[in-house]
């Protein structure tokens, strides 16, 4: 079972991906992550997760920072202000991922995979269900290719392999700070999962583990669609001999049909509200109402919410973008 690493003052992180605009859904998770750390006087690290080329949109990183600041969510270390763990942008941290990959290779924990499955294609970003991540990998490429270069020769030009992590048999268990005990047997569920689609290991799963560890993050609070991905990350922590953080997974904002927010559910981009001169407290008030910490329609700032934050009173149901909310937002 995993135990959180021992730091006295909590360190949390905000890890936006500049692949799209910040919307009400990710803003809510960021707000809760910020409140959880700030309410205990801890440190917030902002890390830009920009490894998913070509999905990364050049302006999205700056916009995410502006959106967060507008919401009253601040940070102590980040790409714009630096800090002791700089750089805070993943594309500038490739050496660290390469070193971790070299270690995993020396331990024979990874192998190159040339299967054209969707999860290989999607290995660069977090595996949010609903994106095309697929089910169990049967291990087709285990022991098949001697090296990344050898794997490349069997692929048509333009396609590259992925690194897969060899999973151990047996159950993975951790105590989630909101959901309680979580168990998953990786071998029959995901199988050997894709770690990165990059020769030097710069892909979501390896990078998130390496960075959270290197940045001394003690609490990872994020949407509950990544709860199963946590088991994969814990396996990588263990293989690398790194202490894992404490994980907290909170419900997502969903559409009335229960799906993750998407463009078709209306324009919920923070930038749109910001540029339409909607007061930020109206938006943080809505996010807080969804959490169970404010009245419907109440305007309240992120800082004012510090006194109301309590994970034990966070509503357990997903937050729903229903007609009432859409009318309130005018979308
Ligand atoms: N950058 C990732 C995302 O936006 C964060 C995943 C995580 O919190 O580990 O999906």
PDB file of N, CA and C in Angstrom, residues 166-234:
ATOM      1  N   UNK A 166       6.012  -2.820 -18.063  1.00  0.00           N
ATOM      2  CA  UNK A 166       5.700  -4.218 -17.724  1.00  0.00           C
ATOM      3  C   UNK A 166       5.044  -4.267 -16.339  1.00  0.00           C
ATOM      4  N   UNK A 167       3.780  -4.604 -16.257  1.00  0.00           N
ATOM      5  CA  UNK A 167       3.122  -4.554 -14.938  1.00  0.00           C
ATOM      6  C   UNK A 167       3.358  -5.859 -14.171  1.00  0.00           C
ATOM      7  N   UNK A 168       3.365  -5.728 -12.862  1.00  0.00           N
ATOM      8  CA  UNK A 168       3.497  -6.893 -11.987  1.00  0.00           C
ATOM      9  C   UNK A 168       2.117  -7.494 -11.753  1.00  0.00           C
ATOM     10  N   UNK A 169       2.063  -8.792 -11.503  1.00  0.00           N
ATOM     11  CA  UNK A 169       0.776  -9.356 -11.103  1.00  0.00           C
ATOM     12  C   UNK A 169       0.396  -8.878  -9.695  1.00  0.00           C
ATOM     13  N   UNK A 170      -0.871  -8.895  -9.406  1.00  0.00           N
ATOM     14  CA  UNK A 170      -1.312  -8.533  -8.051  1.00  0.00           C
ATOM     15  C   UNK A 170      -2.012  -7.193  -8.012  1.00  0.00           C
ATOM     16  N   UNK A 171      -2.721  -6.987  -6.899  1.00  0.00           N
ATOM     17  CA  UNK A 171      -3.540  -5.789  -6.776  1.00  0.00           C
ATOM     18  C   UNK A 171      -2.738  -4.569  -6.354  1.00  0.00           C
ATOM     19  N   UNK A 172      -3.101  -3.431  -6.909  1.00  0.00           N
ATOM     20  CA  UNK A 172      -2.537  -2.158  -6.471  1.00  0.00           C
ATOM     21  C   UNK A 172      -3.588  -1.522  -5.552  1.00  0.00           C
ATOM     22  N   UNK A 173      -3.151  -1.001  -4.412  1.00  0.00           N
ATOM     23  CA  UNK A 173      -4.076  -0.432  -3.430  1.00  0.00           C
ATOM     24  C   UNK A 173      -3.575   0.937  -2.989  1.00  0.00           C
ATOM     25  N   UNK A 174      -4.470   1.907  -2.918  1.00  0.00           N
ATOM     26  CA  UNK A 174      -4.085   3.168  -2.266  1.00  0.00           C
ATOM     27  C   UNK A 174      -5.317   3.769  -1.595  1.00  0.00           C
ATOM     28  N   UNK A 175      -5.055   4.672  -0.655  1.00  0.00           N
ATOM     29  CA  UNK A 175      -6.152   5.329   0.048  1.00  0.00           C
ATOM     30  C   UNK A 175      -6.311   6.723  -0.562  1.00  0.00           C
ATOM     31  N   UNK A 176      -7.415   6.916  -1.219  1.00  0.00           N
ATOM     32  CA  UNK A 176      -7.690   8.216  -1.819  1.00  0.00           C
ATOM     33  C   UNK A 176      -8.266   9.142  -0.745  1.00  0.00           C
ATOM     34  N   UNK A 177      -7.814  10.393  -0.762  1.00  0.00           N
ATOM     35  CA  UNK A 177      -8.253  11.342   0.258  1.00  0.00           C
ATOM     36  C   UNK A 177      -9.722  11.700   0.184  1.00  0.00           C
ATOM     37  N   UNK A 178     -10.385  11.383  -0.896  1.00  0.00           N
ATOM     38  CA  UNK A 178     -11.825  11.647  -0.997  1.00  0.00           C
ATOM     39  C   UNK A 178     -12.611  10.347  -1.192  1.00  0.00           C
ATOM     40  N   UNK A 179     -12.091   9.458  -2.026  1.00  0.00           N
ATOM     41  CA  UNK A 179     -12.843   8.248  -2.386  1.00  0.00           C
ATOM     42  C   UNK A 179     -12.590   7.078  -1.452  1.00  0.00           C
ATOM     43  N   UNK A 180     -11.569   7.192  -0.612  1.00  0.00           N
ATOM     44  CA  UNK A 180     -11.258   6.074   0.285  1.00  0.00           C
ATOM     45  C   UNK A 180     -10.398   5.032  -0.422  1.00  0.00           C
ATOM     46  N   UNK A 181     -10.488   3.796   0.031  1.00  0.00           N
ATOM     47  CA  UNK A 181      -9.596   2.765  -0.509  1.00  0.00           C
ATOM     48  C   UNK A 181      -9.924   2.430  -1.968  1.00  0.00           C
ATOM     49  N   UNK A 182      -8.913   2.397  -2.797  1.00  0.00           N
ATOM     50  CA  UNK A 182      -9.091   2.048  -4.211  1.00  0.00           C
ATOM     51  C   UNK A 182      -8.185   0.881  -4.535  1.00  0.00           C
ATOM     52  N   UNK A 183      -8.726  -0.062  -5.248  1.00  0.00           N
ATOM     53  CA  UNK A 183      -7.961  -1.255  -5.619  1.00  0.00           C
ATOM     54  C   UNK A 183      -8.077  -1.503  -7.118  1.00  0.00           C
ATOM     55  N   UNK A 184      -7.020  -1.944  -7.715  1.00  0.00           N
ATOM     56  CA  UNK A 184      -7.082  -2.328  -9.135  1.00  0.00           C
ATOM     57  C   UNK A 184      -5.958  -3.313  -9.429  1.00  0.00           C
ATOM     58  N   UNK A 185      -6.306  -4.366 -10.113  1.00  0.00           N
ATOM     59  CA  UNK A 185      -5.310  -5.319 -10.566  1.00  0.00           C
ATOM     60  C   UNK A 185      -4.949  -4.918 -11.995  1.00  0.00           C
ATOM     61  N   UNK A 186      -3.755  -4.373 -12.164  1.00  0.00           N
ATOM     62  CA  UNK A 186      -3.410  -3.821 -13.478  1.00  0.00           C
ATOM     63  C   UNK A 186      -3.288  -4.892 -14.565  1.00  0.00           C
ATOM     64  N   UNK A 187      -2.748  -6.059 -14.214  1.00  0.00           N
ATOM     65  CA  UNK A 187      -2.495  -7.062 -15.260  1.00  0.00           C
ATOM     66  C   UNK A 187      -3.771  -7.397 -16.044  1.00  0.00           C
ATOM     67  N   UNK A 188      -4.888  -7.723 -15.378  1.00  0.00           N
ATOM     68  CA  UNK A 188      -6.085  -8.030 -16.171  1.00  0.00           C
ATOM     69  C   UNK A 188      -6.866  -6.791 -16.630  1.00  0.00           C
ATOM     70  N   UNK A 189      -6.582  -5.619 -16.098  1.00  0.00           N
ATOM     71  CA  UNK A 189      -7.390  -4.451 -16.492  1.00  0.00           C
ATOM     72  C   UNK A 189      -6.720  -3.631 -17.598  1.00  0.00           C
ATOM     73  N   UNK A 190      -5.550  -3.068 -17.332  1.00  0.00           N
ATOM     74  CA  UNK A 190      -4.884  -2.298 -18.395  1.00  0.00           C
ATOM     75  C   UNK A 190      -3.855  -3.156 -19.135  1.00  0.00           C
ATOM     76  N   UNK A 191      -3.277  -4.146 -18.439  1.00  0.00           N
ATOM     77  CA  UNK A 191      -2.130  -4.846 -19.002  1.00  0.00           C
ATOM     78  C   UNK A 191      -0.924  -3.914 -18.974  1.00  0.00           C
ATOM     79  N   UNK A 192       0.104  -4.226 -19.732  1.00  0.00           N
ATOM     80  CA  UNK A 192       1.294  -3.360 -19.803  1.00  0.00           C
ATOM     81  C   UNK A 192       0.864  -2.034 -20.429  1.00  0.00           C
ATOM     82  N   UNK A 193       0.876  -0.986 -19.636  1.00  0.00           N
ATOM     83  CA  UNK A 193       0.323   0.275 -20.149  1.00  0.00           C
ATOM     84  C   UNK A 193       1.382   1.102 -20.877  1.00  0.00           C
ATOM     85  N   UNK A 194       0.909   1.995 -21.744  1.00  0.00           N
ATOM     86  CA  UNK A 194       1.831   2.852 -22.503  1.00  0.00           C
ATOM     87  C   UNK A 194       2.314   3.975 -21.594  1.00  0.00           C
ATOM     88  N   UNK A 195       3.614   4.152 -21.576  1.00  0.00           N
ATOM     89  CA  UNK A 195       4.250   5.106 -20.677  1.00  0.00           C
ATOM     90  C   UNK A 195       4.522   6.426 -21.391  1.00  0.00           C
ATOM     91  N   UNK A 196       4.896   6.330 -22.639  1.00  0.00           N
ATOM     92  CA  UNK A 196       5.230   7.529 -23.423  1.00  0.00           C
ATOM     93  C   UNK A 196       5.338   7.132 -24.889  1.00  0.00           C
ATOM     94  N   UNK A 197       4.934   8.034 -25.750  1.00  0.00           N
ATOM     95  CA  UNK A 197       5.182   7.803 -27.176  1.00  0.00           C
ATOM     96  C   UNK A 197       6.292   8.764 -27.588  1.00  0.00           C
ATOM     97  N   UNK A 198       7.464   8.468 -27.111  1.00  0.00           N
ATOM     98  CA  UNK A 198       8.597   9.363 -27.316  1.00  0.00           C
ATOM     99  C   UNK A 198       9.852   8.557 -27.010  1.00  0.00           C
ATOM    100  N   UNK A 199      10.827   8.640 -27.873  1.00  0.00           N
ATOM    101  CA  UNK A 199      12.039   7.822 -27.718  1.00  0.00           C
ATOM    102  C   UNK A 199      12.672   8.012 -26.343  1.00  0.00           C
ATOM    103  N   UNK A 200      12.640   9.245 -25.843  1.00  0.00           N
ATOM    104  CA  UNK A 200      13.313   9.543 -24.579  1.00  0.00           C
ATOM    105  C   UNK A 200      12.374   9.555 -23.376  1.00  0.00           C
ATOM    106  N   UNK A 201      11.181   9.035 -23.564  1.00  0.00           N
ATOM    107  CA  UNK A 201      10.289   8.856 -22.414  1.00  0.00           C
ATOM    108  C   UNK A 201       9.454  10.060 -22.036  1.00  0.00           C
ATOM    109  N   UNK A 202       9.477  11.113 -22.867  1.00  0.00           N
ATOM    110  CA  UNK A 202       8.707  12.315 -22.523  1.00  0.00           C
ATOM    111  C   UNK A 202       7.236  12.140 -22.907  1.00  0.00           C
ATOM    112  N   UNK A 203       6.501  11.463 -22.063  1.00  0.00           N
ATOM    113  CA  UNK A 203       5.066  11.264 -22.264  1.00  0.00           C
ATOM    114  C   UNK A 203       4.366  11.383 -20.931  1.00  0.00           C
ATOM    115  N   UNK A 204       3.049  11.463 -20.944  1.00  0.00           N
ATOM    116  CA  UNK A 204       2.310  11.812 -19.734  1.00  0.00           C
ATOM    117  C   UNK A 204       2.676  10.979 -18.501  1.00  0.00           C
ATOM    118  N   UNK A 205       2.559   9.671 -18.596  1.00  0.00           N
ATOM    119  CA  UNK A 205       2.645   8.875 -17.365  1.00  0.00           C
ATOM    120  C   UNK A 205       4.025   8.946 -16.707  1.00  0.00           C
ATOM    121  N   UNK A 206       5.068   8.850 -17.515  1.00  0.00           N
ATOM    122  CA  UNK A 206       6.407   8.931 -16.919  1.00  0.00           C
ATOM    123  C   UNK A 206       6.671  10.352 -16.413  1.00  0.00           C
ATOM    124  N   UNK A 207       6.282  11.337 -17.208  1.00  0.00           N
ATOM    125  CA  UNK A 207       6.576  12.731 -16.844  1.00  0.00           C
ATOM    126  C   UNK A 207       5.849  13.138 -15.565  1.00  0.00           C
ATOM    127  N   UNK A 208       4.600  12.726 -15.432  1.00  0.00           N
ATOM    128  CA  UNK A 208       3.825  13.165 -14.261  1.00  0.00           C
ATOM    129  C   UNK A 208       4.424  12.596 -12.972  1.00  0.00           C
ATOM    130  N   UNK A 209       4.918  11.367 -13.057  1.00  0.00           N
ATOM    131  CA  UNK A 209       5.533  10.746 -11.877  1.00  0.00           C
ATOM    132  C   UNK A 209       6.871  11.419 -11.558  1.00  0.00           C
ATOM    133  N   UNK A 210       7.700  11.542 -12.582  1.00  0.00           N
ATOM    134  CA  UNK A 210       9.027  12.149 -12.388  1.00  0.00           C
ATOM    135  C   UNK A 210       8.876  13.563 -11.828  1.00  0.00           C
ATOM    136  N   UNK A 211       7.941  14.331 -12.396  1.00  0.00           N
ATOM    137  CA  UNK A 211       7.811  15.730 -11.974  1.00  0.00           C
ATOM    138  C   UNK A 211       7.186  15.872 -10.593  1.00  0.00           C
ATOM    139  N   UNK A 212       6.130  15.119 -10.320  1.00  0.00           N
ATOM    140  CA  UNK A 212       5.535  15.249  -8.988  1.00  0.00           C
ATOM    141  C   UNK A 212       6.562  14.882  -7.919  1.00  0.00           C
ATOM    142  N   UNK A 213       7.374  13.863  -8.218  1.00  0.00           N
ATOM    143  CA  UNK A 213       8.408  13.477  -7.242  1.00  0.00           C
ATOM    144  C   UNK A 213       9.488  14.553  -7.156  1.00  0.00           C
ATOM    145  N   UNK A 214       9.995  15.003  -8.307  1.00  0.00           N
ATOM    146  CA  UNK A 214      11.102  15.976  -8.294  1.00  0.00           C
ATOM    147  C   UNK A 214      10.672  17.307  -7.701  1.00  0.00           C
ATOM    148  N   UNK A 215       9.402  17.636  -7.838  1.00  0.00           N
ATOM    149  CA  UNK A 215       8.927  18.923  -7.323  1.00  0.00           C
ATOM    150  C   UNK A 215       8.433  18.817  -5.879  1.00  0.00           C
ATOM    151  N   UNK A 216       8.608  17.649  -5.288  1.00  0.00           N
ATOM    152  CA  UNK A 216       8.243  17.471  -3.879  1.00  0.00           C
ATOM    153  C   UNK A 216       6.754  17.607  -3.614  1.00  0.00           C
ATOM    154  N   UNK A 217       5.954  17.271  -4.617  1.00  0.00           N
ATOM    155  CA  UNK A 217       4.494  17.399  -4.458  1.00  0.00           C
ATOM    156  C   UNK A 217       4.007  16.359  -3.446  1.00  0.00           C
ATOM    157  N   UNK A 218       3.280  16.814  -2.454  1.00  0.00           N
ATOM    158  CA  UNK A 218       2.781  15.879  -1.437  1.00  0.00           C
ATOM    159  C   UNK A 218       1.323  15.516  -1.658  1.00  0.00           C
ATOM    160  N   UNK A 219       0.600  16.360  -2.404  1.00  0.00           N
ATOM    161  CA  UNK A 219      -0.824  16.065  -2.657  1.00  0.00           C
ATOM    162  C   UNK A 219      -1.144  16.310  -4.126  1.00  0.00           C
ATOM    163  N   UNK A 220      -1.683  15.290  -4.762  1.00  0.00           N
ATOM    164  CA  UNK A 220      -2.183  15.421  -6.134  1.00  0.00           C
ATOM    165  C   UNK A 220      -3.699  15.378  -6.048  1.00  0.00           C
ATOM    166  N   UNK A 221      -4.328  16.517  -6.278  1.00  0.00           N
ATOM    167  CA  UNK A 221      -5.786  16.567  -6.249  1.00  0.00           C
ATOM    168  C   UNK A 221      -6.256  16.887  -7.663  1.00  0.00           C
ATOM    169  N   UNK A 222      -7.073  16.014  -8.233  1.00  0.00           N
ATOM    170  CA  UNK A 222      -7.491  16.164  -9.635  1.00  0.00           C
ATOM    171  C   UNK A 222      -8.827  15.462  -9.843  1.00  0.00           C
ATOM    172  N   UNK A 223      -9.335  15.528 -11.079  1.00  0.00           N
ATOM    173  CA  UNK A 223     -10.633  14.938 -11.391  1.00  0.00           C
ATOM    174  C   UNK A 223     -10.611  13.421 -11.263  1.00  0.00           C
ATOM    175  N   UNK A 224     -11.766  12.856 -10.902  1.00  0.00           N
ATOM    176  CA  UNK A 224     -11.788  11.420 -10.611  1.00  0.00           C
ATOM    177  C   UNK A 224     -11.743  10.538 -11.860  1.00  0.00           C
ATOM    178  N   UNK A 225     -11.687  11.155 -13.034  1.00  0.00           N
ATOM    179  CA  UNK A 225     -11.508  10.329 -14.233  1.00  0.00           C
ATOM    180  C   UNK A 225     -10.075   9.780 -14.305  1.00  0.00           C
ATOM    181  N   UNK A 226      -9.183  10.298 -13.448  1.00  0.00           N
ATOM    182  CA  UNK A 226      -7.800   9.798 -13.471  1.00  0.00           C
ATOM    183  C   UNK A 226      -7.518   8.822 -12.324  1.00  0.00           C
ATOM    184  N   UNK A 227      -8.584   8.374 -11.661  1.00  0.00           N
ATOM    185  CA  UNK A 227      -8.344   7.518 -10.489  1.00  0.00           C
ATOM    186  C   UNK A 227      -7.699   6.185 -10.887  1.00  0.00           C
ATOM    187  N   UNK A 228      -8.098   5.613 -12.005  1.00  0.00           N
ATOM    188  CA  UNK A 228      -7.462   4.349 -12.410  1.00  0.00           C
ATOM    189  C   UNK A 228      -6.038   4.576 -12.906  1.00  0.00           C
ATOM    190  N   UNK A 229      -5.822   5.718 -13.540  1.00  0.00           N
ATOM    191  CA  UNK A 229      -4.469   6.041 -14.011  1.00  0.00           C
ATOM    192  C   UNK A 229      -3.501   6.132 -12.834  1.00  0.00           C
ATOM    193  N   UNK A 230      -4.033   6.443 -11.650  1.00  0.00           N
ATOM    194  CA  UNK A 230      -3.191   6.538 -10.453  1.00  0.00           C
ATOM    195  C   UNK A 230      -2.501   5.205 -10.164  1.00  0.00           C
ATOM    196  N   UNK A 231      -3.203   4.115 -10.410  1.00  0.00           N
ATOM    197  CA  UNK A 231      -2.576   2.806 -10.158  1.00  0.00           C
ATOM    198  C   UNK A 231      -1.357   2.605 -11.065  1.00  0.00           C
ATOM    199  N   UNK A 232      -1.473   3.063 -12.313  1.00  0.00           N
ATOM    200  CA  UNK A 232      -0.318   2.972 -13.228  1.00  0.00           C
ATOM    201  C   UNK A 232       0.812   3.840 -12.691  1.00  0.00           C
ATOM    202  N   UNK A 233       0.468   5.031 -12.244  1.00  0.00           N
ATOM    203  CA  UNK A 233       1.498   5.943 -11.742  1.00  0.00           C
ATOM    204  C   UNK A 233       2.172   5.365 -10.501  1.00  0.00           C
ATOM    205  N   UNK A 234       1.377   4.727  -9.645  1.00  0.00           N
ATOM    206  CA  UNK A 234       1.956   4.127  -8.437  1.00  0.00           C
ATOM    207  C   UNK A 234       2.939   3.012  -8.792  1.00  0.00           C
TER     208      UNK A 234
END
